[in-house]
PDB file of C-alpha atoms in Angstrom:
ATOM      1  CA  UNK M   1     153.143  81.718  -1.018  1.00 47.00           C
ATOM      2  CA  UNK M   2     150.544  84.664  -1.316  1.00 54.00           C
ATOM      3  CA  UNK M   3     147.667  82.480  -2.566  1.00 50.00           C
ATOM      4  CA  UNK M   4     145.240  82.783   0.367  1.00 58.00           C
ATOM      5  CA  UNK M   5     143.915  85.891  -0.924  1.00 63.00           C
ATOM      6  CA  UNK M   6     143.044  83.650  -4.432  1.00 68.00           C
ATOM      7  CA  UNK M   7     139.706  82.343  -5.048  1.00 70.00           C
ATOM      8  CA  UNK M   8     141.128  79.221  -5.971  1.00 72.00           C
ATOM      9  CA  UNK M   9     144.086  79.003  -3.468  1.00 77.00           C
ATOM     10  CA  UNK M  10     143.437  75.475  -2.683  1.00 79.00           C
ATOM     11  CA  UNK M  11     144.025  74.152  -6.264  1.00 79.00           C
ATOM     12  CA  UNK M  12     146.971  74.105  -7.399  1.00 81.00           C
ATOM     13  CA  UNK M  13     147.308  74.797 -11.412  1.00 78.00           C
ATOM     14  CA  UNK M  14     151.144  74.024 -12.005  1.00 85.00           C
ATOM     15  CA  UNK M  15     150.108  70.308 -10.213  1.00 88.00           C
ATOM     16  CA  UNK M  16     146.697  70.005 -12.187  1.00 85.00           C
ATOM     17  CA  UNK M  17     146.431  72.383 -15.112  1.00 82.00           C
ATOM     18  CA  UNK M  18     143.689  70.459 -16.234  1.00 84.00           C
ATOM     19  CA  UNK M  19     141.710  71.467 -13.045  1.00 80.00           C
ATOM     20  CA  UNK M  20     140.910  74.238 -15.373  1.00 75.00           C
ATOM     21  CA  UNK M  21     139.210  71.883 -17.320  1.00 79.00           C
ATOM     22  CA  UNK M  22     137.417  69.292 -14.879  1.00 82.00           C
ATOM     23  CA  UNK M  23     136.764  71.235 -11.447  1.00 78.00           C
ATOM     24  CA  UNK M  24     132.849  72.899 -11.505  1.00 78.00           C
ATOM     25  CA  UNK M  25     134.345  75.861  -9.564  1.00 76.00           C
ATOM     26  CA  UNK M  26     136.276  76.927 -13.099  1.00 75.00           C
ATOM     27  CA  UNK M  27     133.939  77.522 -14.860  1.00 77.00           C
ATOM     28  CA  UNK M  28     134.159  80.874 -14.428  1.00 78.00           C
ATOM     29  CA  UNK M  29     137.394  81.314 -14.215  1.00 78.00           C
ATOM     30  CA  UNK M  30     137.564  79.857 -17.967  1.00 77.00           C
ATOM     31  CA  UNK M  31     135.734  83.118 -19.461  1.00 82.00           C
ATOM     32  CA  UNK M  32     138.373  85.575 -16.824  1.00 83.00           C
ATOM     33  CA  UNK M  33     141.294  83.576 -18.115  1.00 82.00           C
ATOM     34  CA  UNK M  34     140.061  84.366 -21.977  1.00 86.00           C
ATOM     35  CA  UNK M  35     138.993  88.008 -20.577  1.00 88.00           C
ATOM     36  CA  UNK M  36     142.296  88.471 -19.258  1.00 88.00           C
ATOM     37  CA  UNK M  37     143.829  87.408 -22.809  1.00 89.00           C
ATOM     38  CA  UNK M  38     142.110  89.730 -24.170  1.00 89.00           C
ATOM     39  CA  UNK M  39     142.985  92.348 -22.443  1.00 91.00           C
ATOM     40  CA  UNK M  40     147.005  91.991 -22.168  1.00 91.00           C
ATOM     41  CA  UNK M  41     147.441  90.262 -25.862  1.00 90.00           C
ATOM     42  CA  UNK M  42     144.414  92.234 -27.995  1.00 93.00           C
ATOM     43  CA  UNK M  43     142.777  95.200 -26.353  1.00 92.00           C
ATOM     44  CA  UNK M  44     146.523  96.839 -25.191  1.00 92.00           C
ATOM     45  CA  UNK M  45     148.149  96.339 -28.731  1.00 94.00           C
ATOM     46  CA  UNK M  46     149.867  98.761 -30.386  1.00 95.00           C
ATOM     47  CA  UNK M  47     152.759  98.660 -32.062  1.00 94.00           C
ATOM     48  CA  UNK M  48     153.100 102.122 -33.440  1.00 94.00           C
ATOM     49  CA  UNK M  49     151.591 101.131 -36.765  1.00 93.00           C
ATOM     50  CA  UNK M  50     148.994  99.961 -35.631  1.00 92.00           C
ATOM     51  CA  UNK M  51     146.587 100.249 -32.560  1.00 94.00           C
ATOM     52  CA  UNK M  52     143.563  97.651 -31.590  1.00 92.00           C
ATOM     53  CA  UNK M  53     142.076 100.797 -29.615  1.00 91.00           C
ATOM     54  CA  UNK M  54     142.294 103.919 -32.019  1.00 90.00           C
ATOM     55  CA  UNK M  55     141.146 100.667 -35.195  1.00 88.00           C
ATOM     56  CA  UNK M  56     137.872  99.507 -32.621  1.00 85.00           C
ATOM     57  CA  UNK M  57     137.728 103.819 -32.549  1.00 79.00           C
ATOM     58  CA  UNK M  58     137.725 104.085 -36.517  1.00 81.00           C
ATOM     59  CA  UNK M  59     135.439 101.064 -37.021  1.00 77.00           C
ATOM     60  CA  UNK M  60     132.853 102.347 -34.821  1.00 72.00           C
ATOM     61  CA  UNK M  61     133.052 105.248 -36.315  1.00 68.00           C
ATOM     62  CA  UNK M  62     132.944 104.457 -39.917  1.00 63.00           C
ATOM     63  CA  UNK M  63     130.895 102.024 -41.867  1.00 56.00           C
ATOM     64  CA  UNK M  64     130.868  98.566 -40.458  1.00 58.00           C
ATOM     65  CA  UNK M  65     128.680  97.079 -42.610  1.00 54.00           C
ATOM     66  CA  UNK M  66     129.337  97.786 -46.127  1.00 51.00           C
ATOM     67  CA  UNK M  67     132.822  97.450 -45.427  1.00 55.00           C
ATOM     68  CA  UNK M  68     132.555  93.759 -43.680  1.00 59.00           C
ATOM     69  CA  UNK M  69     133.278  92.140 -47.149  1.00 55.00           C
ATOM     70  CA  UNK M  70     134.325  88.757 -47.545  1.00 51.00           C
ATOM     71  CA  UNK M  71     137.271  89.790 -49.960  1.00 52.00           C
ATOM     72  CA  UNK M  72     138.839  92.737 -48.029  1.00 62.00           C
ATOM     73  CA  UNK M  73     140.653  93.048 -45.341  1.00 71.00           C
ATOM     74  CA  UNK M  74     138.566  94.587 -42.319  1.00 79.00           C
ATOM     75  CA  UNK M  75     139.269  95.558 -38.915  1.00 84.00           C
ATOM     76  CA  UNK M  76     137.829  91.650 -37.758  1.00 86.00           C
ATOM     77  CA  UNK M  77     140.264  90.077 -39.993  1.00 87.00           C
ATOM     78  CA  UNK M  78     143.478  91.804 -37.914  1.00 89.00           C
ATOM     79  CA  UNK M  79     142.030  90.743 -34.031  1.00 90.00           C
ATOM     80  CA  UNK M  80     141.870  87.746 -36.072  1.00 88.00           C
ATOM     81  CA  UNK M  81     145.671  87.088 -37.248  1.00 89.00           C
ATOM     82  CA  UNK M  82     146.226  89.546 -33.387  1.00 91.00           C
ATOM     83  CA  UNK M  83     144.970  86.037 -31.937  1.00 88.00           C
ATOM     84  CA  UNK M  84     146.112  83.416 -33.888  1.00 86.00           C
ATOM     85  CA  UNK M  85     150.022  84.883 -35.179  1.00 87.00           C
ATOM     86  CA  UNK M  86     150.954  88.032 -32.992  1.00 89.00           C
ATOM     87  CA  UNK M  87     150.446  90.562 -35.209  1.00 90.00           C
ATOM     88  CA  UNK M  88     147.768  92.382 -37.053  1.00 90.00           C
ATOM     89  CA  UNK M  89     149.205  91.853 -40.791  1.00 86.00           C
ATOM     90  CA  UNK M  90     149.749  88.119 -41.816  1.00 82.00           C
ATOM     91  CA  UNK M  91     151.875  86.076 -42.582  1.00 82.00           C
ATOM     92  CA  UNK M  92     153.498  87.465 -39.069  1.00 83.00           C
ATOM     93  CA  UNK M  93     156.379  84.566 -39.446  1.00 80.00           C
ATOM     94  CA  UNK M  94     158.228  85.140 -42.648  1.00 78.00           C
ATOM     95  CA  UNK M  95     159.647  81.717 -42.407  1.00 79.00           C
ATOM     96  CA  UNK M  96     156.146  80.096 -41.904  1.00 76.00           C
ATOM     97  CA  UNK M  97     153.783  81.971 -43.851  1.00 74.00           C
ATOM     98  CA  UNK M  98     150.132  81.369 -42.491  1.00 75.00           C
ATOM     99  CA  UNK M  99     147.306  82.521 -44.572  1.00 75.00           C
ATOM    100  CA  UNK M 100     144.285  84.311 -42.305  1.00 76.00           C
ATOM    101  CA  UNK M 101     142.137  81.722 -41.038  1.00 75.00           C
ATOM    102  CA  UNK M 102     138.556  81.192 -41.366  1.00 77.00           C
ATOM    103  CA  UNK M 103     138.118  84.882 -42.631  1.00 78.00           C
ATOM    104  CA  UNK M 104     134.884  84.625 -44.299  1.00 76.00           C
ATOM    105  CA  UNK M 105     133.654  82.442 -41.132  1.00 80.00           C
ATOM    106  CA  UNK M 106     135.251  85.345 -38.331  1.00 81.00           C
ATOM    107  CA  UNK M 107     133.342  88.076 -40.432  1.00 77.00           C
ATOM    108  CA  UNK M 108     129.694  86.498 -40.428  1.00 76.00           C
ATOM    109  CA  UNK M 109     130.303  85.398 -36.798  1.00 81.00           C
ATOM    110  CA  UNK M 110     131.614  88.918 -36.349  1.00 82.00           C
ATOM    111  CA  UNK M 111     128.401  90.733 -38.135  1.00 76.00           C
ATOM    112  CA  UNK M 112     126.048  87.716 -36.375  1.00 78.00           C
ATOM    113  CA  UNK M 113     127.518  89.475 -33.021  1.00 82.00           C
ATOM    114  CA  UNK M 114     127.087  92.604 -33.822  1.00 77.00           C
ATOM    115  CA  UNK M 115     123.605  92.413 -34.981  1.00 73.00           C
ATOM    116  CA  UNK M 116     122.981  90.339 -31.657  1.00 79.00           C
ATOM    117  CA  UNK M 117     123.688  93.058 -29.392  1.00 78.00           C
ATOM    118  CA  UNK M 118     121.894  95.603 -31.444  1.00 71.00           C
ATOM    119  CA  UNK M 119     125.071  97.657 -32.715  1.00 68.00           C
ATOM    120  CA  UNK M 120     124.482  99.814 -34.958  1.00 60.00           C
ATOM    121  CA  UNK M 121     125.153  98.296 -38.259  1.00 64.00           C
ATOM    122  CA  UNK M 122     124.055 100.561 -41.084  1.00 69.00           C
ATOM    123  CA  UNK M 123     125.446 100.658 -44.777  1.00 71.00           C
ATOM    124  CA  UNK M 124     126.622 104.007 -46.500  1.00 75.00           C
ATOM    125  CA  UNK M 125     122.986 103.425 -49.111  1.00 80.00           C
ATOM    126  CA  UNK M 126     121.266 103.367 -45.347  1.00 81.00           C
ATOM    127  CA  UNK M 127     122.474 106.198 -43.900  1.00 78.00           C
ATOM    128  CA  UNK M 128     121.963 108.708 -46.618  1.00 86.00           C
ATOM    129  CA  UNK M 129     118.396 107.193 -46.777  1.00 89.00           C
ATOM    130  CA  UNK M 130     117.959 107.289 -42.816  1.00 88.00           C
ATOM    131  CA  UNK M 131     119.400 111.133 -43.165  1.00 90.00           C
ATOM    132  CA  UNK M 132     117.111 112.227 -46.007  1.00 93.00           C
ATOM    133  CA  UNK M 133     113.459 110.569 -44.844  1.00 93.00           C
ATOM    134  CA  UNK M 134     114.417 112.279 -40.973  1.00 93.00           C
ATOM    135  CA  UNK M 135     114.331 115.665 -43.238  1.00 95.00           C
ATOM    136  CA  UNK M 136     111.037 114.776 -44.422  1.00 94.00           C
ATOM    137  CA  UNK M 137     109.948 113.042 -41.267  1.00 93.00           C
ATOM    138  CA  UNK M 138     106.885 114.912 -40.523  1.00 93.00           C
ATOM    139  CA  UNK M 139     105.871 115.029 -44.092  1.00 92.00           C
ATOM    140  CA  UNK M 140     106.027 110.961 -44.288  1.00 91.00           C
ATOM    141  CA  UNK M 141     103.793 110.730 -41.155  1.00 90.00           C
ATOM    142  CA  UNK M 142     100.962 113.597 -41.962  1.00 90.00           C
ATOM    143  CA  UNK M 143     100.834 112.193 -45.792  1.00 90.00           C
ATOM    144  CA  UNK M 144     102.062 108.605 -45.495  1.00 90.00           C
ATOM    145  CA  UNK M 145     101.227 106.980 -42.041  1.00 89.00           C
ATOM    146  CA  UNK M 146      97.713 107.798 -41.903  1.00 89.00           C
ATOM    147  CA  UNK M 147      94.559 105.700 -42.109  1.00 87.00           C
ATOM    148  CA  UNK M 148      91.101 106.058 -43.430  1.00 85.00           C
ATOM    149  CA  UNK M 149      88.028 105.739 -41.306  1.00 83.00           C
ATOM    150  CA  UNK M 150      85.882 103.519 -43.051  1.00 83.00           C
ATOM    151  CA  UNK M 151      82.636 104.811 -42.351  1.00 86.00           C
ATOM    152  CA  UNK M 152      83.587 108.369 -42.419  1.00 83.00           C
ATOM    153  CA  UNK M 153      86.011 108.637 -44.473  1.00 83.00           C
ATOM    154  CA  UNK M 154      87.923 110.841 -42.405  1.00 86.00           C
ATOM    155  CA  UNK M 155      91.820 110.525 -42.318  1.00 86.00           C
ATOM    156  CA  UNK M 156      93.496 110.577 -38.895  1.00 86.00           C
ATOM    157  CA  UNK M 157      97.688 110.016 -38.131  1.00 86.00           C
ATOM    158  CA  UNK M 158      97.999 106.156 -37.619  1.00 84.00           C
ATOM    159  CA  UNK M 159      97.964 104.535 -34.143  1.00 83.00           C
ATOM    160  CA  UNK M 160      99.483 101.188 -35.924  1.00 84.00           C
ATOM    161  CA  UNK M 161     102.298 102.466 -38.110  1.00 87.00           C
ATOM    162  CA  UNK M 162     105.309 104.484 -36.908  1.00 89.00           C
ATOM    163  CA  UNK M 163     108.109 105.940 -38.308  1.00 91.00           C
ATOM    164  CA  UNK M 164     110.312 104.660 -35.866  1.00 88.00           C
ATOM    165  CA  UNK M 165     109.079 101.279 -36.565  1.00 86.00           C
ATOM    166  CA  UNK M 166     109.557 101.825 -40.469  1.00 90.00           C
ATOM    167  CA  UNK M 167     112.834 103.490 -39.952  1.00 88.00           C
ATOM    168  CA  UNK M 168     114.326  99.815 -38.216  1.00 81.00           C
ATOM    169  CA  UNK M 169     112.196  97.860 -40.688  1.00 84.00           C
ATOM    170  CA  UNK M 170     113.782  99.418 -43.642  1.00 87.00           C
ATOM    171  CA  UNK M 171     117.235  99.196 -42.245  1.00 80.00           C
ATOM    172  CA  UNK M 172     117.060  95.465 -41.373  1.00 75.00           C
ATOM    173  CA  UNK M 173     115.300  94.514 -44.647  1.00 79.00           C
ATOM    174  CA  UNK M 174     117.829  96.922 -46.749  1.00 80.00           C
ATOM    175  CA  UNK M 175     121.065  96.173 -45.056  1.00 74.00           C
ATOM    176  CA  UNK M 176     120.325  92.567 -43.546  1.00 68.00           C
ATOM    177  CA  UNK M 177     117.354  91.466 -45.617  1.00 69.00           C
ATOM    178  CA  UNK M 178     115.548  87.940 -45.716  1.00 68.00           C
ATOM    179  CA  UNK M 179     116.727  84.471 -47.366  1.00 66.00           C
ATOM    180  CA  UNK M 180     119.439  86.535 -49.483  1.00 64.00           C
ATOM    181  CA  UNK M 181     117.241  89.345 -50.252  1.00 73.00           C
ATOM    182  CA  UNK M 182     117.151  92.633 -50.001  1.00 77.00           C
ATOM    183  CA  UNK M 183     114.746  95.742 -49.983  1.00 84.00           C
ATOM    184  CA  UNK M 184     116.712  97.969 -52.837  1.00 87.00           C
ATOM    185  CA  UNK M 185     117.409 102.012 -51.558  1.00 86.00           C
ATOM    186  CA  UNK M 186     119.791 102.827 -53.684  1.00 80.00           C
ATOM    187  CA  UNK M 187     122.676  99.841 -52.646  1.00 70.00           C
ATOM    188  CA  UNK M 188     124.598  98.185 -54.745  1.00 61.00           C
ATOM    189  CA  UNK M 189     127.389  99.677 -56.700  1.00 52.00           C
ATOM    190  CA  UNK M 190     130.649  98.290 -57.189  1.00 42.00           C
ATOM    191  CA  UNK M 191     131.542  99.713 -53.667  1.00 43.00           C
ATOM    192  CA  UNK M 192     128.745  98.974 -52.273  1.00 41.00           C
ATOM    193  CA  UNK M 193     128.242  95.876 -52.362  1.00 40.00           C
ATOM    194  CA  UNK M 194     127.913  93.410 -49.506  1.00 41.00           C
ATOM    195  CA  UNK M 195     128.310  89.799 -50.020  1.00 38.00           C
ATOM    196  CA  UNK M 196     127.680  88.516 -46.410  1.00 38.00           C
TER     197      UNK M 196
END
């Protein structure tokens, strides 16, 4: 019946589907089953309106943070409805009008993620700061990072403090911040804002 070649030939799923479940050999196959999803119901959707590709393109692209807001809808919150109703744009079912699920819970899992794998997540208030201080780059290290001998008196650039290292520092504190703070740049505005 062609499943010799299958690395689970001898288990049959139509008999057992719950062998999915209870044999220790599936435990991969779990995460290629939800891969596979993925792929043929998520990744390869587009419906001429609109595309997961060319969206995951844009969103890269743009600015994922300061546009992950709890009260719009973002690029997370249409994979989201993509999973649970078919289609991008809820309610998908005119006769059984579902509301987006856990939206505000899919876009702090969603930035949790993102910040996990060390995406680049960086506000509009960021990036015109990160773009102006790498024009003045070599100003802020001869004049800024530098320390004082203390017996001479001499000033010398700074073995401890880099620019790099201020650079991340600034951006996590700025656009991530600590217990619901954050270091102020410029952020803020009406459209702006970030409320994650």
């Amino acid at each position: 019946d062609g499943r010799s070649n299958n690395r689970y030939s001898d288990m049959n799923f139509c008999n057992d589907p719950e062998a999915i479940c209870t044999d220790p050999r599936t435990m991969k196959l779990r995460w290629e089953v939800a891969l596979f999803e993925w792929v043929e119901r998520i990744q390869s959707y587009d419906d001429g309106k609109w595309s997961y590709i060319k969206q995951l393109h844009s969103m890269m692209e743009g600015d994922l943070f300061s546009e992950l807001r709890f009260e719009r809808t973002h690029f997370i919150d249409s994979v989201g409805s993509l999973l649970t109703q078919g289609c991008p744009f809820p309610p998908c079912d005119k006769n059984n009008q579902q509301r987006l699920h856990m939206s505000r819970e899919r876009k702090s899992n969603f930035r949790l993620i993102l910040e996990a794998l060390g995406l680049p997540i960086k506000s509009t208030a960021f990036r015109e700061m990160e773009s102006y201080l790498a024009s003045v780059k070599q100003t802020f290290e001869d004049v800024v990072l530098r320390s004082k001998h203390p017996k001479h008196k001499q000033t010398y650039q700074s073995y401890r403090y880099h620019f790099s290292d201020f650079m991340e520092s600034l951006r996590l504190m700025s656009d991530v911040g600590f217990d619901g703070k954050q270091f102020f740049i410029g952020q803020g505005s009406n459209d702006e804002e970030v409320d994650i």
